Short mmCIF file of C-alpha atoms and ligand atoms in Angstrom, two decimals:
data_model
loop_
_atom_site.label_atom_id
_atom_site.label_comp_id
_atom_site.label_asym_id
_atom_site.label_seq_id
_atom_site.Cartn_x
_atom_site.Cartn_y
_atom_site.Cartn_z
CA MET A 1 -31.54 89.82 -66.51
CA LYS A 2 -32.43 86.69 -64.36
CA GLY A 3 -34.76 86.85 -61.14
CA ILE A 4 -35.71 84.74 -58.25
CA GLY A 5 -39.25 83.15 -58.59
CA ALA A 6 -41.45 85.01 -55.61
CA THR A 7 -40.31 87.08 -52.93
CA ASP A 8 -42.03 88.07 -49.46
CA VAL A 9 -40.99 91.44 -48.23
CA VAL A 10 -42.34 90.72 -44.37
CA GLU A 11 -41.97 93.14 -41.32
CA GLU A 12 -39.76 91.49 -38.81
CA ALA A 13 -38.70 87.80 -37.81
CA SER A 14 -41.41 86.97 -35.76
CA THR A 15 -43.58 87.50 -39.19
CA LEU A 16 -41.07 86.16 -41.40
CA ALA A 17 -40.61 82.54 -39.43
CA LEU A 18 -45.02 82.91 -39.80
CA SER A 19 -44.72 83.17 -43.37
CA ALA A 20 -41.81 80.80 -43.91
CA ALA A 21 -43.68 77.96 -41.88
CA ASP A 22 -46.89 78.70 -44.37
CA TRP A 23 -44.61 77.94 -47.38
CA LEU A 24 -43.30 75.05 -45.21
CA VAL A 25 -46.42 73.89 -44.85
CA GLU A 26 -47.68 73.74 -48.09
CA SER A 27 -44.75 72.21 -49.64
CA LEU A 28 -44.35 69.12 -47.17
CA GLY A 29 -48.23 68.57 -47.69
CA LYS A 30 -47.71 68.18 -51.32
CA THR A 31 -44.33 65.40 -50.73
CA PRO A 32 -44.55 62.62 -49.44
CA ARG A 33 -41.69 61.21 -46.74
CA PRO A 34 -39.65 64.45 -48.11
CA THR A 35 -35.81 65.05 -48.04
CA LEU A 36 -35.33 68.65 -46.69
CA LEU A 37 -31.51 69.84 -46.21
CA LEU A 38 -31.32 72.56 -43.15
CA ALA A 39 -29.85 75.76 -42.60
CA THR A 40 -28.08 76.57 -39.01
CA GLY A 41 -27.71 79.45 -37.73
CA GLN A 42 -29.76 82.22 -36.04
CA THR A 43 -31.84 82.82 -39.28
CA PRO A 44 -34.45 80.09 -39.31
CA LEU A 45 -34.73 79.49 -35.77
CA HIS A 46 -37.97 80.82 -35.24
CA THR A 47 -39.29 79.37 -38.35
CA TYR A 48 -38.03 76.11 -37.10
CA ALA A 49 -40.28 76.53 -33.64
CA GLU A 50 -43.35 77.69 -36.15
CA LEU A 51 -42.83 74.61 -37.62
CA VAL A 52 -42.35 72.31 -34.60
CA ALA A 53 -45.72 74.52 -33.26
CA ARG A 54 -47.80 73.02 -36.23
CA GLY A 55 -45.97 69.85 -36.48
CA THR A 56 -46.94 69.50 -32.99
CA GLY A 57 -50.55 68.87 -33.97
CA ALA A 58 -50.17 67.14 -37.06
CA PRO A 59 -47.58 64.40 -36.75
CA HIS A 60 -48.46 63.96 -40.46
CA LEU A 61 -46.37 67.08 -41.53
CA VAL A 62 -42.95 64.83 -41.25
CA GLU A 63 -44.32 61.63 -41.20
CA GLY A 64 -41.61 59.85 -43.50
CA ALA A 65 -39.30 62.87 -43.33
CA THR A 66 -35.25 62.75 -43.91
CA PHE A 67 -33.13 66.07 -42.68
CA PHE A 68 -30.06 66.43 -44.04
CA ALA A 69 -27.55 69.39 -42.45
CA LEU A 70 -26.04 71.86 -45.07
CA ASP A 71 -23.34 71.52 -43.27
CA GLU A 72 -21.09 70.74 -40.28
CA TYR A 73 -17.61 71.97 -38.50
CA CYS A 74 -14.57 69.96 -38.99
CA GLY A 75 -13.95 68.92 -35.31
CA LEU A 76 -16.98 68.85 -33.38
CA ASP A 77 -18.61 65.60 -32.12
CA ALA A 78 -22.11 65.32 -33.31
CA GLU A 79 -22.77 65.74 -29.50
CA ASP A 80 -21.16 68.49 -28.92
CA PRO A 81 -23.87 71.76 -28.79
CA ARG A 82 -22.23 74.09 -31.21
CA SER A 83 -22.56 70.83 -33.89
CA PHE A 84 -25.21 72.16 -36.62
CA ARG A 85 -26.32 68.39 -35.95
CA ASN A 86 -26.72 68.91 -32.56
CA THR A 87 -28.52 72.07 -32.63
CA LEU A 88 -31.05 70.72 -35.27
CA TRP A 89 -31.51 68.17 -33.43
CA ARG A 90 -32.54 70.21 -30.02
CA HIS A 91 -34.54 72.72 -32.38
CA VAL A 92 -36.18 70.91 -34.68
CA ALA A 93 -35.87 67.00 -35.41
CA LYS A 94 -36.29 65.82 -31.93
CA PRO A 95 -38.95 68.29 -31.08
CA LEU A 96 -41.08 66.80 -34.57
CA GLY A 97 -40.75 63.38 -33.14
CA LEU A 98 -37.93 62.60 -36.16
CA SER A 99 -35.81 59.43 -34.77
CA PRO A 100 -32.23 60.16 -34.62
CA GLU A 101 -31.30 58.67 -37.96
CA ARG A 102 -33.71 60.74 -39.74
CA LEU A 103 -31.22 63.75 -39.05
CA VAL A 104 -28.04 63.49 -41.12
CA ALA A 105 -24.60 65.40 -40.93
CA PRO A 106 -21.20 65.19 -42.01
CA ASP A 107 -19.43 63.90 -39.37
CA GLY A 108 -17.53 66.47 -38.14
CA LEU A 109 -14.52 64.10 -36.29
CA ALA A 110 -14.01 62.57 -39.41
CA THR A 111 -10.37 61.24 -39.93
CA ASP A 112 -10.27 62.36 -43.55
CA PRO A 113 -13.19 65.12 -44.12
CA HIS A 114 -12.73 64.82 -47.90
CA ALA A 115 -13.83 61.53 -48.15
CA GLU A 116 -16.53 61.86 -45.55
CA ALA A 117 -17.72 65.01 -48.03
CA VAL A 118 -17.59 62.65 -50.99
CA ASP A 119 -19.58 60.09 -48.66
CA TYR A 120 -22.42 62.85 -47.62
CA GLU A 121 -23.18 63.82 -50.94
CA ASN A 122 -23.48 59.92 -51.75
CA ARG A 123 -26.18 59.94 -49.14
CA LEU A 124 -27.85 62.55 -50.37
CA ALA A 125 -27.71 61.17 -54.07
CA ALA A 126 -29.12 57.97 -52.78
CA ARG A 127 -32.23 59.81 -51.88
CA GLY A 128 -32.30 61.63 -54.82
CA TYR A 129 -31.11 64.88 -53.62
CA ALA A 130 -33.65 67.14 -51.45
CA ASP A 131 -37.07 67.80 -51.91
CA ILE A 132 -36.85 71.13 -50.25
CA ALA A 133 -34.00 72.98 -49.10
CA ILE A 134 -34.19 76.11 -46.17
CA LEU A 135 -31.24 77.81 -46.70
CA GLY A 136 -30.07 81.30 -44.90
CA VAL A 137 -27.33 83.65 -46.58
CA GLY A 138 -24.10 84.87 -44.57
CA THR A 139 -23.23 88.73 -45.20
CA ASN A 140 -20.46 87.64 -47.29
CA GLY A 141 -23.20 86.03 -49.65
CA HIS A 142 -22.47 82.50 -48.60
CA ILE A 143 -24.87 79.72 -48.83
CA ALA A 144 -24.37 76.24 -46.71
CA PHE A 145 -20.74 77.06 -45.84
CA ASN A 146 -19.94 77.81 -49.97
CA GLU A 147 -17.65 81.00 -49.22
CA PRO A 148 -17.10 83.63 -52.18
CA GLY A 149 -14.83 82.34 -55.39
CA VAL A 150 -16.65 78.95 -54.97
CA PRO A 151 -16.96 76.96 -58.34
CA PHE A 152 -20.41 76.23 -58.88
CA ASP A 153 -20.27 73.19 -60.08
CA LEU A 154 -18.44 71.28 -56.70
CA PRO A 155 -20.14 68.87 -54.80
CA SER A 156 -20.19 68.20 -51.26
CA HIS A 157 -16.51 69.13 -49.65
CA VAL A 158 -14.51 70.82 -47.37
CA VAL A 159 -14.20 74.49 -47.04
CA THR A 160 -11.78 76.64 -45.12
CA LEU A 161 -13.95 79.43 -43.62
CA THR A 162 -13.71 82.83 -44.27
CA GLU A 163 -12.46 85.26 -41.21
CA GLU A 164 -15.67 86.99 -41.99
CA THR A 165 -17.94 84.00 -41.33
CA ARG A 166 -15.77 82.99 -38.37
CA ILE A 167 -16.42 86.49 -36.88
CA ALA A 168 -20.32 86.36 -37.59
CA ASN A 169 -20.65 82.77 -35.87
CA ALA A 170 -18.58 83.56 -32.99
CA ARG A 171 -21.81 83.83 -30.64
CA THR A 172 -21.85 80.19 -29.96
CA PHE A 173 -18.41 80.37 -29.33
CA GLY A 174 -18.08 82.47 -26.76
CA ALA A 175 -17.85 85.45 -29.05
CA ASP A 176 -14.24 84.50 -29.53
CA PRO A 177 -13.99 84.37 -33.92
CA SER A 178 -10.46 82.04 -32.80
CA GLN A 179 -12.36 79.45 -31.24
CA VAL A 180 -14.78 78.92 -34.31
CA PRO A 181 -13.35 75.85 -36.21
CA SER A 182 -11.41 76.79 -39.09
CA ARG A 183 -12.82 74.32 -41.94
CA ALA A 184 -16.73 72.76 -42.06
CA ILE A 185 -17.92 70.33 -44.32
CA THR A 186 -20.23 72.07 -46.69
CA VAL A 187 -23.31 70.62 -49.38
CA GLY A 188 -21.98 72.06 -52.61
CA ILE A 189 -23.69 74.73 -54.84
CA SER A 190 -24.53 71.89 -57.09
CA THR A 191 -26.19 69.84 -54.43
CA ILE A 192 -28.18 72.74 -53.08
CA LEU A 193 -29.34 72.93 -56.93
CA LYS A 194 -30.64 69.45 -57.14
CA SER A 195 -33.07 70.51 -54.42
CA ARG A 196 -36.60 70.65 -56.03
CA ARG A 197 -37.77 73.59 -54.03
CA ILE A 198 -35.85 75.85 -52.17
CA LEU A 199 -37.06 78.14 -49.34
CA LEU A 200 -34.37 81.61 -49.10
CA LEU A 201 -34.71 83.51 -46.10
CA ALA A 202 -32.98 86.90 -44.93
CA GLN A 203 -33.11 88.84 -41.73
CA GLY A 204 -30.87 91.87 -40.87
CA GLU A 205 -29.64 94.86 -42.42
CA ALA A 206 -26.42 92.61 -42.53
CA LYS A 207 -27.78 90.45 -45.18
CA ARG A 208 -29.02 93.35 -47.46
CA ARG A 209 -25.90 93.77 -49.60
CA ALA A 210 -25.92 89.95 -50.39
CA ILE A 211 -29.71 90.20 -50.96
CA SER A 212 -28.90 93.39 -53.24
CA GLU A 213 -26.19 91.33 -55.35
CA LEU A 214 -29.05 87.97 -55.81
CA LEU A 215 -32.09 91.32 -56.69
CA SER A 216 -29.14 92.78 -59.65
CA GLY A 217 -29.80 89.38 -61.83
CA ILE A 218 -25.99 88.76 -62.02
CA SER A 219 -24.65 85.39 -61.34
CA SER A 220 -21.03 85.50 -59.36
CA PRO A 221 -18.54 83.05 -57.77
CA GLN A 222 -17.71 85.92 -55.58
CA TRP A 223 -21.76 86.25 -54.30
CA PRO A 224 -22.43 82.53 -53.83
CA ILE A 225 -25.90 83.41 -53.49
CA THR A 226 -26.43 84.49 -57.00
CA ALA A 227 -25.81 81.07 -57.90
CA LEU A 228 -29.79 80.52 -56.80
CA LEU A 229 -30.53 82.95 -60.15
CA SER A 230 -30.00 79.62 -62.51
CA HIS A 231 -32.73 77.59 -60.25
CA PRO A 232 -36.18 77.56 -61.17
CA SER A 233 -38.10 77.23 -58.10
CA VAL A 234 -36.56 79.70 -55.08
CA HIS A 235 -39.24 81.47 -52.61
CA LEU A 236 -36.88 84.23 -51.10
CA ILE A 237 -38.54 85.60 -47.71
CA THR A 238 -36.73 88.61 -46.15
CA ASP A 239 -37.61 91.48 -43.83
CA ARG A 240 -37.61 94.58 -44.15
CA GLU A 241 -34.20 95.36 -42.89
CA ALA A 242 -32.07 92.84 -45.21
CA TRP A 243 -34.49 94.27 -48.47
CA PRO A 244 -32.55 96.41 -50.29
CA GLU A 245 -35.37 98.16 -52.28
CA GLY A 246 -36.96 100.39 -49.48
C1 F6R B 1 -25.64 77.34 -41.65
C2 F6R B 1 -25.40 78.12 -43.03
C3 F6R B 1 -24.91 79.27 -42.73
C4 F6R B 1 -26.09 80.20 -42.79
C5 F6R B 1 -25.59 81.56 -42.76
C6 F6R B 1 -26.50 82.56 -41.88
O1 F6R B 1 -25.91 75.90 -42.05
O2 F6R B 1 -25.60 77.03 -43.96
O3 F6R B 1 -24.98 79.40 -44.42
O4 F6R B 1 -27.29 79.82 -43.18
O5 F6R B 1 -24.52 81.64 -42.11
O6 F6R B 1 -26.83 82.40 -40.57
P1 F6R B 1 -27.24 83.12 -39.57
O7 F6R B 1 -28.67 83.15 -39.85
O8 F6R B 1 -26.79 82.65 -38.29
O9 F6R B 1 -26.94 84.64 -40.00
#
């Protein structure tokens, strides 16, 4: 059975953010001019707020850093507040003082999204992939937008989102899943696994099944999160509700 390197189970969302920020500050301190791969979504928002709070008095924390989004919806302009680029810009890159070109995301309006995915992979490869990846997890076990059944060796690609994912992400689309774009460009599992260190965050009861599959130690494309079992440096932080073992 394979396992995850280190796990913290914390009481609630606010303590998760503190614990995650501790890990990040420590990791950033070891990494000059870091390349980060960043999740959007609800889970990391408190963590980003905490990172911003700590970075405010310590500009060296992200000096020379480049942030890459894990994924982006097809059909949304980068300026659209629902786009992942715009969300990451507002919540973390801008408050930390990054210049706009230091936040990179796939172009959701690319006329050829498949070519855009290839280009995105190449841009990450040119930087030697990520020093640090911050991941959330979907209720169906997706990481980035790698939905169940995805081959683990796929690089960045275009994905058709599952109904479950569109329902889970409807909150920023007027709570109407039909308004959530049906396709996205996502980094692949293989792209994520090339990151030097991975921070995986899970919050809330809806994530318990996915964490349980991870803790089973059995790797299966039906639960993309289990691809992380083959990575040597994953730090998992969950709150009590997402933790299956009590
Ligand atoms: C978003 C992403 C997704 C989310 C996941 C959980 O960039 O990569 O894998 O991390 O869907 O989303 P929340 O945190 O909203 O439950």
